[in-house]
Short mmCIF file of C-alpha atoms and ligand atoms in Angstrom, two decimals:
data_model
loop_
_atom_site.label_atom_id
_atom_site.label_comp_id
_atom_site.label_asym_id
_atom_site.label_seq_id
_atom_site.Cartn_x
_atom_site.Cartn_y
_atom_site.Cartn_z
CA MET X 1 178.36 26.76 208.61
CA ALA X 2 176.51 29.86 207.49
CA ILE X 3 175.59 30.00 203.83
CA ASN X 4 176.89 33.00 201.89
CA ARG X 5 175.68 34.48 198.64
CA PRO X 6 177.36 33.11 195.51
CA LYS X 7 180.58 34.73 194.30
CA GLY X 8 180.03 37.64 191.95
CA THR X 9 176.59 38.53 193.27
CA GLU X 10 175.48 41.35 195.54
CA ASP X 11 172.63 41.90 197.97
CA HIS X 12 170.82 45.19 197.51
CA LEU X 13 170.37 46.53 201.01
CA PRO X 14 167.91 48.88 202.70
CA ALA X 15 168.88 52.35 203.94
CA GLY X 16 170.83 52.40 207.18
CA SER X 17 172.50 48.98 206.61
CA PRO X 18 175.98 48.90 208.14
CA LYS X 19 177.76 47.83 204.94
CA LEU X 20 176.02 50.26 202.64
CA THR X 21 177.73 51.69 199.55
CA LEU X 22 175.91 53.04 196.52
CA ASP X 23 176.34 49.92 194.39
CA VAL X 24 174.67 47.70 196.98
CA SER X 25 172.01 50.18 198.06
CA ALA X 26 168.51 49.10 197.01
CA GLN X 27 167.45 52.74 197.19
CA ALA X 28 170.29 53.82 194.87
CA HIS X 29 169.37 51.11 192.35
CA ALA X 30 165.73 52.20 192.41
CA HIS X 31 166.71 55.87 192.04
CA LEU X 32 168.87 55.09 189.04
CA VAL X 33 166.23 52.98 187.32
CA ASN X 34 163.52 55.60 188.00
CA THR X 35 165.74 58.31 186.56
CA ALA X 36 166.41 56.26 183.44
CA ARG X 37 162.73 55.45 183.11
CA THR X 38 161.71 59.10 183.31
CA VAL X 39 164.22 60.15 180.66
CA LEU X 40 163.44 57.24 178.32
CA GLU X 41 159.66 57.31 178.66
CA ARG X 42 159.61 61.05 177.98
CA ALA X 43 161.28 60.17 174.70
CA GLY X 44 158.51 57.69 173.93
CA ALA X 45 160.16 54.43 175.02
CA GLN X 46 157.91 51.70 176.36
CA ARG X 47 158.85 49.15 178.98
CA ILE X 48 159.47 45.57 177.92
CA ASP X 49 160.45 42.55 180.03
CA THR X 50 161.75 39.28 178.68
CA PRO X 51 162.61 36.00 180.46
CA LEU X 52 165.79 35.71 182.50
CA PHE X 53 166.55 32.45 180.70
CA GLU X 54 166.38 31.83 176.98
CA GLU X 55 167.32 29.17 174.43
CA ALA X 56 171.11 28.90 174.29
CA ASP X 57 170.90 29.22 170.52
CA LEU X 58 169.40 32.68 170.82
CA VAL X 59 172.47 33.90 172.63
CA LYS X 60 174.89 31.98 170.41
CA ARG X 61 173.36 33.49 167.31
CA GLY X 62 172.48 36.84 168.87
CA VAL X 63 175.72 37.62 170.67
CA GLY X 64 178.08 35.72 168.39
CA GLY X 65 180.01 32.47 168.64
CA SER X 66 183.39 34.22 168.71
CA THR X 67 182.67 36.32 171.81
CA ASP X 68 183.95 35.58 175.31
CA ILE X 69 180.35 35.73 176.47
CA VAL X 70 179.39 32.69 174.43
CA ARG X 71 182.69 30.84 174.67
CA LYS X 72 183.33 31.11 178.39
CA GLU X 73 180.77 33.05 180.33
CA MET X 74 177.38 31.44 179.81
CA PHE X 75 175.44 30.04 182.76
CA THR X 76 173.60 26.96 181.55
CA VAL X 77 170.26 26.16 183.17
CA TYR X 78 169.43 22.54 183.91
CA TYR X 79 166.29 21.14 185.38
CA PHE X 80 164.85 17.68 185.67
CA GLY X 81 164.16 16.14 182.29
CA ASP X 82 165.38 19.18 180.35
CA HIS X 83 167.78 19.09 177.46
CA GLY X 84 170.06 21.64 179.12
CA GLY X 85 169.69 24.02 176.24
CA TYR X 86 168.77 27.10 178.23
CA ILE X 87 171.09 29.79 179.47
CA LEU X 88 170.74 32.73 181.81
CA ARG X 89 170.67 35.85 179.65
CA PRO X 90 174.03 37.69 179.48
CA GLU X 91 172.55 40.82 177.87
CA GLY X 92 169.19 42.23 176.84
CA THR X 93 169.26 42.88 173.10
CA ALA X 94 168.90 39.33 171.73
CA GLY X 95 165.87 38.62 173.96
CA ILE X 96 164.22 41.92 173.01
CA VAL X 97 164.67 41.30 169.28
CA ARG X 98 163.36 37.73 169.73
CA ALA X 99 160.30 39.12 171.57
CA TYR X 100 159.79 41.73 168.83
CA LEU X 101 159.79 39.05 166.12
CA GLN X 102 157.81 36.44 168.04
CA ASN X 103 155.05 38.81 169.17
CA GLY X 104 154.48 40.70 165.94
CA LEU X 105 155.63 44.04 167.39
CA LYS X 106 156.24 45.14 163.82
CA GLN X 107 152.54 46.08 163.82
CA LEU X 108 153.23 48.89 166.30
CA PRO X 109 154.14 52.36 165.00
CA ALA X 110 157.78 52.44 163.90
CA PRO X 111 160.36 53.22 165.01
CA LEU X 112 159.47 51.31 168.16
CA LYS X 113 161.39 52.41 171.24
CA LEU X 114 161.71 49.92 174.07
CA TRP X 115 163.49 49.90 177.40
CA LEU X 116 164.29 47.18 179.87
CA HIS X 117 165.88 46.90 183.27
CA GLY X 118 166.97 43.69 184.90
CA PRO X 119 169.69 41.29 185.97
CA MET X 120 172.16 39.85 183.45
CA PHE X 121 174.48 36.90 184.05
CA ARG X 122 178.04 36.27 182.93
CA ALA X 123 180.40 33.76 184.53
CA GLU X 124 183.31 36.21 184.66
CA ARG X 125 186.07 36.47 187.20
CA GLN X 126 184.83 38.80 189.89
CA GLN X 127 186.53 42.21 190.14
CA ARG X 128 185.50 45.70 191.09
CA GLY X 129 182.63 46.57 188.76
CA ARG X 130 182.65 43.07 187.22
CA LEU X 131 180.02 40.75 188.62
CA ARG X 132 178.41 37.45 187.66
CA GLN X 133 174.96 38.85 188.27
CA PHE X 134 174.81 42.51 187.38
CA HIS X 135 172.07 44.81 186.15
CA GLN X 136 171.57 46.72 182.95
CA VAL X 137 169.26 49.37 181.68
CA ASP X 138 168.70 48.76 177.98
CA TYR X 139 167.24 51.02 175.32
CA GLU X 140 166.47 49.64 171.89
CA VAL X 141 164.89 51.20 168.79
CA LEU X 142 163.57 48.89 166.10
CA GLY X 143 162.41 49.70 162.60
CA SER X 144 164.60 52.59 161.39
CA THR X 145 168.03 53.11 159.85
CA ASP X 146 167.81 56.90 160.17
CA ALA X 147 170.95 58.55 161.56
CA LEU X 148 168.63 60.74 163.62
CA VAL X 149 167.63 57.63 165.60
CA ASP X 150 171.30 56.85 166.29
CA ALA X 151 172.04 60.38 167.44
CA GLU X 152 168.93 60.47 169.64
CA ALA X 153 169.91 57.12 171.23
CA ILE X 154 173.36 58.47 172.12
CA ALA X 155 171.90 61.75 173.37
CA LEU X 156 169.44 59.86 175.59
CA MET X 157 172.21 57.77 177.10
CA VAL X 158 174.11 60.95 177.93
CA GLU X 159 170.92 62.54 179.25
CA VAL X 160 170.39 59.66 181.70
CA VAL X 161 173.87 59.93 183.17
CA LYS X 162 173.71 63.74 183.34
CA THR X 163 170.31 63.61 185.07
CA LEU X 164 171.88 61.28 187.61
CA GLY X 165 174.39 64.03 188.37
CA LEU X 166 177.46 62.55 186.67
CA LYS X 167 179.82 65.02 184.99
CA GLN X 168 183.01 63.16 184.04
CA VAL X 169 181.54 61.04 181.26
CA ARG X 170 182.87 60.78 177.72
CA VAL X 171 181.22 59.30 174.68
CA LYS X 172 183.66 57.43 172.45
CA LEU X 173 182.12 57.19 169.05
CA GLY X 174 183.01 55.06 166.07
CA SER X 175 181.49 53.29 163.10
CA ILE X 176 182.08 49.75 161.96
CA GLY X 177 180.62 50.33 158.54
CA ASP X 178 178.45 48.09 156.40
CA PRO X 179 179.05 44.32 156.07
CA GLN X 180 181.19 44.69 152.96
CA ASP X 181 183.35 47.35 154.67
CA ARG X 182 183.80 45.08 157.63
CA GLU X 183 184.68 42.15 155.39
CA ALA X 184 187.37 44.28 153.74
CA TYR X 185 188.69 45.25 157.16
CA ASN X 186 188.65 41.67 158.39
CA GLN X 187 190.61 40.63 155.31
CA TYR X 188 193.15 43.37 156.00
CA LEU X 189 193.45 42.17 159.61
CA ARG X 190 193.82 38.53 158.53
CA ASP X 191 196.66 39.47 156.20
CA LEU X 192 198.27 41.61 158.89
CA PHE X 193 198.02 39.17 161.79
CA SER X 194 198.61 35.85 159.99
CA PRO X 195 202.43 36.24 159.86
CA VAL X 196 202.48 36.83 163.65
CA ARG X 197 199.79 34.26 164.44
CA GLU X 198 202.03 32.37 166.88
CA ARG X 199 202.47 35.43 169.06
CA LEU X 200 198.73 35.85 169.62
CA SER X 201 196.83 34.29 172.51
CA GLY X 202 194.94 31.06 171.82
CA ASP X 203 191.67 33.00 171.86
CA SER X 204 192.93 35.49 169.32
CA GLN X 205 194.29 32.76 167.04
CA ASP X 206 190.78 31.46 167.02
CA ARG X 207 189.41 34.95 166.37
CA LEU X 208 191.77 35.27 163.43
CA GLU X 209 189.66 32.62 161.70
CA ARG X 210 186.20 33.54 162.94
CA ASN X 211 186.18 37.29 163.37
CA PRO X 212 189.57 39.06 163.30
CA MET X 213 188.08 42.39 164.49
CA ARG X 214 187.60 40.90 167.90
CA ILE X 215 191.36 40.55 168.29
CA LEU X 216 191.46 44.34 168.71
CA ASP X 217 189.07 43.97 171.65
CA SER X 218 191.23 41.33 173.35
CA LYS X 219 191.78 41.61 177.08
CA SER X 220 195.19 39.86 176.76
CA GLU X 221 198.19 42.14 177.32
CA GLY X 222 200.30 40.10 174.90
CA ASP X 223 197.73 40.64 172.16
CA GLN X 224 197.57 44.35 172.89
CA HIS X 225 201.35 44.46 172.56
CA VAL X 226 201.24 42.87 169.12
CA ILE X 227 198.43 45.21 168.09
CA ALA X 228 200.47 48.26 169.13
CA GLU X 229 203.56 47.02 167.26
CA LEU X 230 201.70 46.47 164.01
CA SER X 231 200.19 50.00 163.98
CA VAL X 232 196.89 48.59 162.83
CA LYS X 233 194.77 50.87 160.66
CA PRO X 234 191.40 51.68 162.23
CA MET X 235 188.05 50.41 160.96
CA LEU X 236 187.14 54.01 160.15
CA ALA X 237 189.67 53.97 157.31
CA PHE X 238 187.61 51.24 155.64
CA LEU X 239 184.17 52.86 155.70
CA GLY X 240 182.30 52.82 152.41
CA GLU X 241 180.58 55.87 151.04
CA GLU X 242 177.14 55.22 152.56
CA ALA X 243 178.41 54.28 155.99
CA ARG X 244 180.67 57.34 155.96
CA ALA X 245 177.75 59.63 155.10
CA HIS X 246 175.59 58.05 157.84
CA PHE X 247 178.40 58.47 160.37
CA GLY X 248 178.80 62.10 159.31
CA GLN X 249 175.09 62.73 159.89
CA VAL X 250 175.18 61.19 163.36
CA GLN X 251 178.07 63.48 164.29
CA LYS X 252 176.34 66.52 162.88
CA TYR X 253 173.16 65.93 164.89
CA LEU X 254 175.13 65.41 168.08
CA SER X 255 177.12 68.60 167.50
CA ASP X 256 173.92 70.53 166.74
CA TRP X 257 172.53 69.39 170.11
CA ASP X 258 175.78 70.08 172.01
CA VAL X 259 176.25 66.44 172.94
CA GLU X 260 179.99 66.04 173.33
CA PHE X 261 181.82 63.03 171.92
CA ASP X 262 185.29 61.92 170.89
CA ILE X 263 185.82 59.95 167.72
CA ASP X 264 187.51 56.74 168.79
CA PRO X 265 188.74 54.64 165.87
CA SER X 266 189.44 51.72 168.22
CA ILE X 267 185.77 51.04 168.92
CA VAL X 268 185.10 47.74 167.19
CA ARG X 269 182.26 45.94 168.99
CA GLY X 270 182.90 43.20 166.50
CA LEU X 271 179.74 41.17 166.80
CA ASP X 272 178.64 39.78 163.47
CA TYR X 273 175.40 41.70 163.39
CA TYR X 274 176.74 45.10 164.37
CA ARG X 275 176.67 47.70 161.66
CA ARG X 276 177.60 51.36 161.38
CA THR X 277 177.33 53.43 164.57
CA ALA X 278 179.04 52.01 167.66
CA TRP X 279 179.96 53.79 170.84
CA GLU X 280 180.94 53.45 174.47
CA LEU X 281 180.41 55.64 177.47
CA HIS X 282 183.43 56.00 179.75
CA HIS X 283 184.06 57.53 183.13
CA GLU X 284 187.35 58.59 184.65
CA GLY X 285 186.47 57.22 188.10
CA VAL X 286 185.75 53.70 186.88
CA GLY X 287 188.87 53.28 184.76
CA ALA X 288 189.61 53.25 181.06
CA LYS X 289 189.01 49.54 180.56
CA SER X 290 185.66 49.61 182.28
CA ALA X 291 182.97 51.21 180.20
CA LEU X 292 179.82 52.46 181.87
CA GLY X 293 177.94 51.27 178.85
CA GLY X 294 177.98 50.77 175.15
CA GLY X 295 175.73 50.67 172.17
CA GLY X 296 175.53 50.06 168.49
CA ARG X 297 173.42 49.58 165.41
CA TYR X 298 172.54 45.96 164.65
CA ASP X 299 170.61 45.93 161.40
CA GLY X 300 171.56 42.30 160.71
CA LEU X 301 170.45 40.80 164.02
CA ALA X 302 166.79 40.00 163.32
CA GLU X 303 167.75 37.97 160.23
CA GLN X 304 170.52 36.27 162.18
CA LEU X 305 167.79 35.11 164.58
CA GLY X 306 165.75 33.70 161.72
CA GLY X 307 163.26 36.57 161.44
CA ALA X 308 162.41 39.16 158.83
CA ALA X 309 164.92 41.98 158.39
CA VAL X 310 164.34 44.76 160.94
CA PRO X 311 166.95 47.42 161.49
CA GLY X 312 167.74 48.21 165.09
CA ILE X 313 169.99 50.15 167.38
CA GLY X 314 170.40 50.07 171.12
CA TRP X 315 172.54 50.60 174.15
CA ALA X 316 172.94 49.22 177.61
CA PHE X 317 174.68 50.49 180.67
CA GLY X 318 175.71 48.62 183.75
CA VAL X 319 173.79 49.86 186.77
CA GLU X 320 176.55 48.87 189.21
CA ARG X 321 179.19 50.66 187.09
CA LEU X 322 177.09 53.82 187.04
CA LEU X 323 176.71 53.64 190.81
CA LEU X 324 180.50 53.24 191.20
CA ALA X 325 180.94 56.31 189.00
CA MET X 326 178.43 58.25 191.12
CA GLU X 327 180.33 57.23 194.24
CA ALA X 328 183.63 58.31 192.66
CA GLU X 329 182.16 61.73 191.85
CA GLY X 330 180.48 62.04 195.26
CA VAL X 331 177.02 62.44 193.72
CA GLU X 332 174.44 62.50 196.49
CA LEU X 333 171.15 60.67 196.31
CA PRO X 334 167.93 62.27 197.50
CA ALA X 335 167.64 61.44 201.24
CA PRO X 336 165.35 58.50 201.96
CA GLU X 337 162.01 59.77 203.14
CA GLY X 338 160.66 58.68 206.51
CA PRO X 339 156.96 58.18 207.24
CA LEU X 340 154.65 61.18 207.37
CA LEU X 341 153.03 59.81 210.52
CA TYR X 342 154.24 57.66 213.39
CA MET X 343 151.55 56.44 215.73
CA ALA X 344 152.17 54.96 219.19
CA ALA X 345 149.76 53.84 221.94
CA LEU X 346 150.52 54.64 225.55
CA ASP X 347 148.72 51.51 226.85
CA GLU X 348 148.63 47.96 225.54
CA GLU X 349 144.84 47.97 225.08
CA ASN X 350 145.06 50.91 222.65
CA VAL X 351 147.74 49.40 220.39
CA PRO X 352 145.20 47.91 217.93
CA TYR X 353 143.35 51.25 217.79
CA ALA X 354 146.56 53.15 217.01
CA ALA X 355 147.32 50.51 214.40
CA SER X 356 143.90 50.93 212.77
CA LEU X 357 144.34 54.73 212.56
CA ALA X 358 147.79 54.33 210.99
CA MET X 359 146.46 51.77 208.52
CA SER X 360 143.59 54.04 207.43
CA ALA X 361 146.10 56.90 207.03
CA ARG X 362 147.94 54.74 204.44
CA SER X 363 145.31 55.59 201.87
CA VAL X 364 147.04 58.98 201.57
CA ALA X 365 150.49 58.76 203.16
CA ARG X 366 153.18 56.55 204.54
CA ALA X 367 152.18 55.79 208.14
CA GLU X 368 153.76 53.46 210.67
CA PHE X 369 152.79 52.40 214.18
CA ALA X 370 154.42 50.92 217.27
CA TYR X 371 153.64 47.26 217.89
CA ARG X 372 153.60 47.69 221.67
CA ALA X 373 152.71 50.41 224.13
CA MET X 374 155.37 53.07 224.67
CA LYS X 375 156.19 55.87 227.02
CA PRO X 376 156.11 59.29 225.28
CA ALA X 377 159.91 59.72 225.38
CA SER X 378 160.51 56.34 223.71
CA ALA X 379 157.79 57.03 221.13
CA PHE X 380 159.43 60.34 220.15
CA ARG X 381 162.88 58.75 219.96
CA ASP X 382 161.55 55.93 217.81
CA ALA X 383 159.72 58.35 215.51
CA GLU X 384 162.88 60.44 215.07
CA ARG X 385 165.01 57.38 214.24
CA ARG X 386 162.57 56.47 211.53
CA GLY X 387 162.59 60.01 210.17
CA ALA X 388 158.85 60.61 210.79
CA ARG X 389 157.46 64.11 210.41
CA LEU X 390 154.37 63.79 212.60
CA VAL X 391 153.90 61.79 215.79
CA ALA X 392 150.64 60.96 217.53
CA LEU X 393 150.37 59.36 220.96
CA ILE X 394 147.18 57.47 221.70
CA GLY X 395 145.90 57.08 225.26
CA SER X 396 142.45 56.44 226.69
CA ASN X 397 141.66 60.19 226.51
CA GLU X 398 142.27 60.30 222.77
CA VAL X 399 140.07 57.26 222.25
CA ALA X 400 137.27 58.71 224.44
CA GLN X 401 137.41 62.18 222.82
CA GLY X 402 137.66 60.95 219.25
CA GLY X 403 140.57 63.29 218.54
CA ILE X 404 144.37 63.08 218.48
CA THR X 405 147.19 65.52 218.97
CA LEU X 406 149.73 65.46 216.14
CA LYS X 407 153.16 66.80 216.97
CA ASN X 408 155.27 68.05 214.09
CA LEU X 409 158.83 66.91 214.83
CA VAL X 410 160.33 69.50 212.50
CA SER X 411 158.53 72.67 213.72
CA GLY X 412 157.52 71.45 217.18
CA GLU X 413 153.97 72.61 216.45
CA GLN X 414 151.04 70.63 217.90
CA THR X 415 147.62 70.27 216.27
CA LEU X 416 144.47 68.71 217.62
CA VAL X 417 142.73 66.77 214.85
CA GLU X 418 139.36 65.01 214.99
CA THR X 419 139.91 61.33 214.26
CA SER X 420 137.38 61.51 211.43
CA ASP X 421 139.42 64.35 209.86
CA LEU X 422 142.79 62.55 210.14
CA VAL X 423 142.98 61.28 206.56
CA ALA X 424 142.00 64.65 205.07
CA PHE X 425 144.51 66.44 207.34
CA LEU X 426 147.33 64.10 206.29
CA ALA X 427 146.42 64.41 202.63
CA GLU X 428 146.80 68.18 202.94
CA HIS X 429 149.93 67.97 205.11
CA GLY X 430 151.67 65.40 202.91
CA LYS X 431 151.89 67.92 200.07
CA GLU X 432 154.23 70.23 202.02
P1 LIG S 1 178.14 44.85 177.03
O1 LIG S 1 176.79 44.18 176.89
O2 LIG S 1 179.27 43.86 177.23
O3 LIG S 1 178.42 45.90 176.02
O4 LIG S 1 178.06 45.61 178.44
C1 LIG S 1 177.35 46.80 178.60
C2 LIG S 1 177.65 47.33 179.97
O5 LIG S 1 177.20 46.41 180.97
C3 LIG S 1 179.11 47.49 180.25
O6 LIG S 1 179.59 48.70 179.76
C4 LIG S 1 179.14 47.45 181.76
O7 LIG S 1 178.75 48.69 182.30
C5 LIG S 1 178.07 46.45 182.08
N1 LIG S 1 178.66 45.13 182.32
C6 LIG S 1 179.02 44.20 181.41
N2 LIG S 1 179.51 43.10 182.02
C7 LIG S 1 179.47 43.34 183.35
C8 LIG S 1 179.82 42.61 184.51
N3 LIG S 1 180.30 41.38 184.43
N4 LIG S 1 179.63 43.19 185.72
C9 LIG S 1 179.11 44.43 185.82
N5 LIG S 1 178.76 45.17 184.76
C10 LIG S 1 178.93 44.65 183.54
#
């Protein structure tokens, strides 16, 4: 029986594949990551890569023991003789902060802006836009509590999606205050939910002890029903003076820069280390429950991981979700470019010569060649299918004369070029 890819994973396919949609197109993935890189590196972010597997404890401490990610969705990595204490990373932030602490990145000028792209793993039930191996682009800033950093991070996230051509995106902005504000809120939630404990899902009963804010994030319909009935006050009502002032500054900067946002008091992102600014990016085409991405300030995380205190803020978006949103909006990708030159020999004995010319042309342009001799009509058809701009046919005459005729498939124009001038000619032509 044929072997299929594991559930919840996708192959990223080359252009022209029969089952191509944007979210499985390798070209679309590359376009998205390149766009994000351009936007983020112009803002001074530097690339970082961390391992795909990490100590399980990093994720338990870094993502939080009360989250679904840690409780149900971790892929454990086993190998011969190992203690089984590794997991495939479910998100990027914990690994980046670990790398920052472990490698002394504090020495670099602060605030340090980092970005990462790569696969993440969560053992979730597969649905549209919900995979077990998906990809994120992450942006993290370490070493500053300044509200200007928060506002810039949000603006950059919006800039990436706008540069991709998306229009129907909304930023939902909230604040989860400082630890003492959150503790007051958690106490309020404990008092509110305890009398109706029995009506909550098992998970939420557990959350009631560990981290009541996460009840508000519950995916269970029953829980959402209870939440609606109780008319729960939002976290925003519990912000202390400093957190409120910080939140006000973030909003002011965003308004000054014309970055649109809606205040959403329901944003909780209740991980233990989250602090102050928290937000999500939503898109109409992907559905209300499915965020394109989210972010938040996590000033407590480095200490949670056993390091020195380093404030931080970051966001991540799901590459596949963004591609679904682009598909929903009908955003077109730049057409894949064919080779500048397609080279075919008319006789078998000249195939290696045609190949050597094409290979030398690669120092300046994309050049391909036919692996067997072809009649002119087949060579032109093949060149067109591949999207080539110039075609050259090599016969004994061309070899003897040391020159080749290049036909431009777009204009129909023909040019005789000395073989020794081919590379220079292509270098010039490739700029058009
Ligand atoms: P989170 O780290 O949970 O805040 O997720 C950030 C973003 O990653 C989400 O908004 C989604 O776009 C994406 N994402 C999270 N989980 C998945 C998944 N299982 N499949 C696809 N994308 C995901």
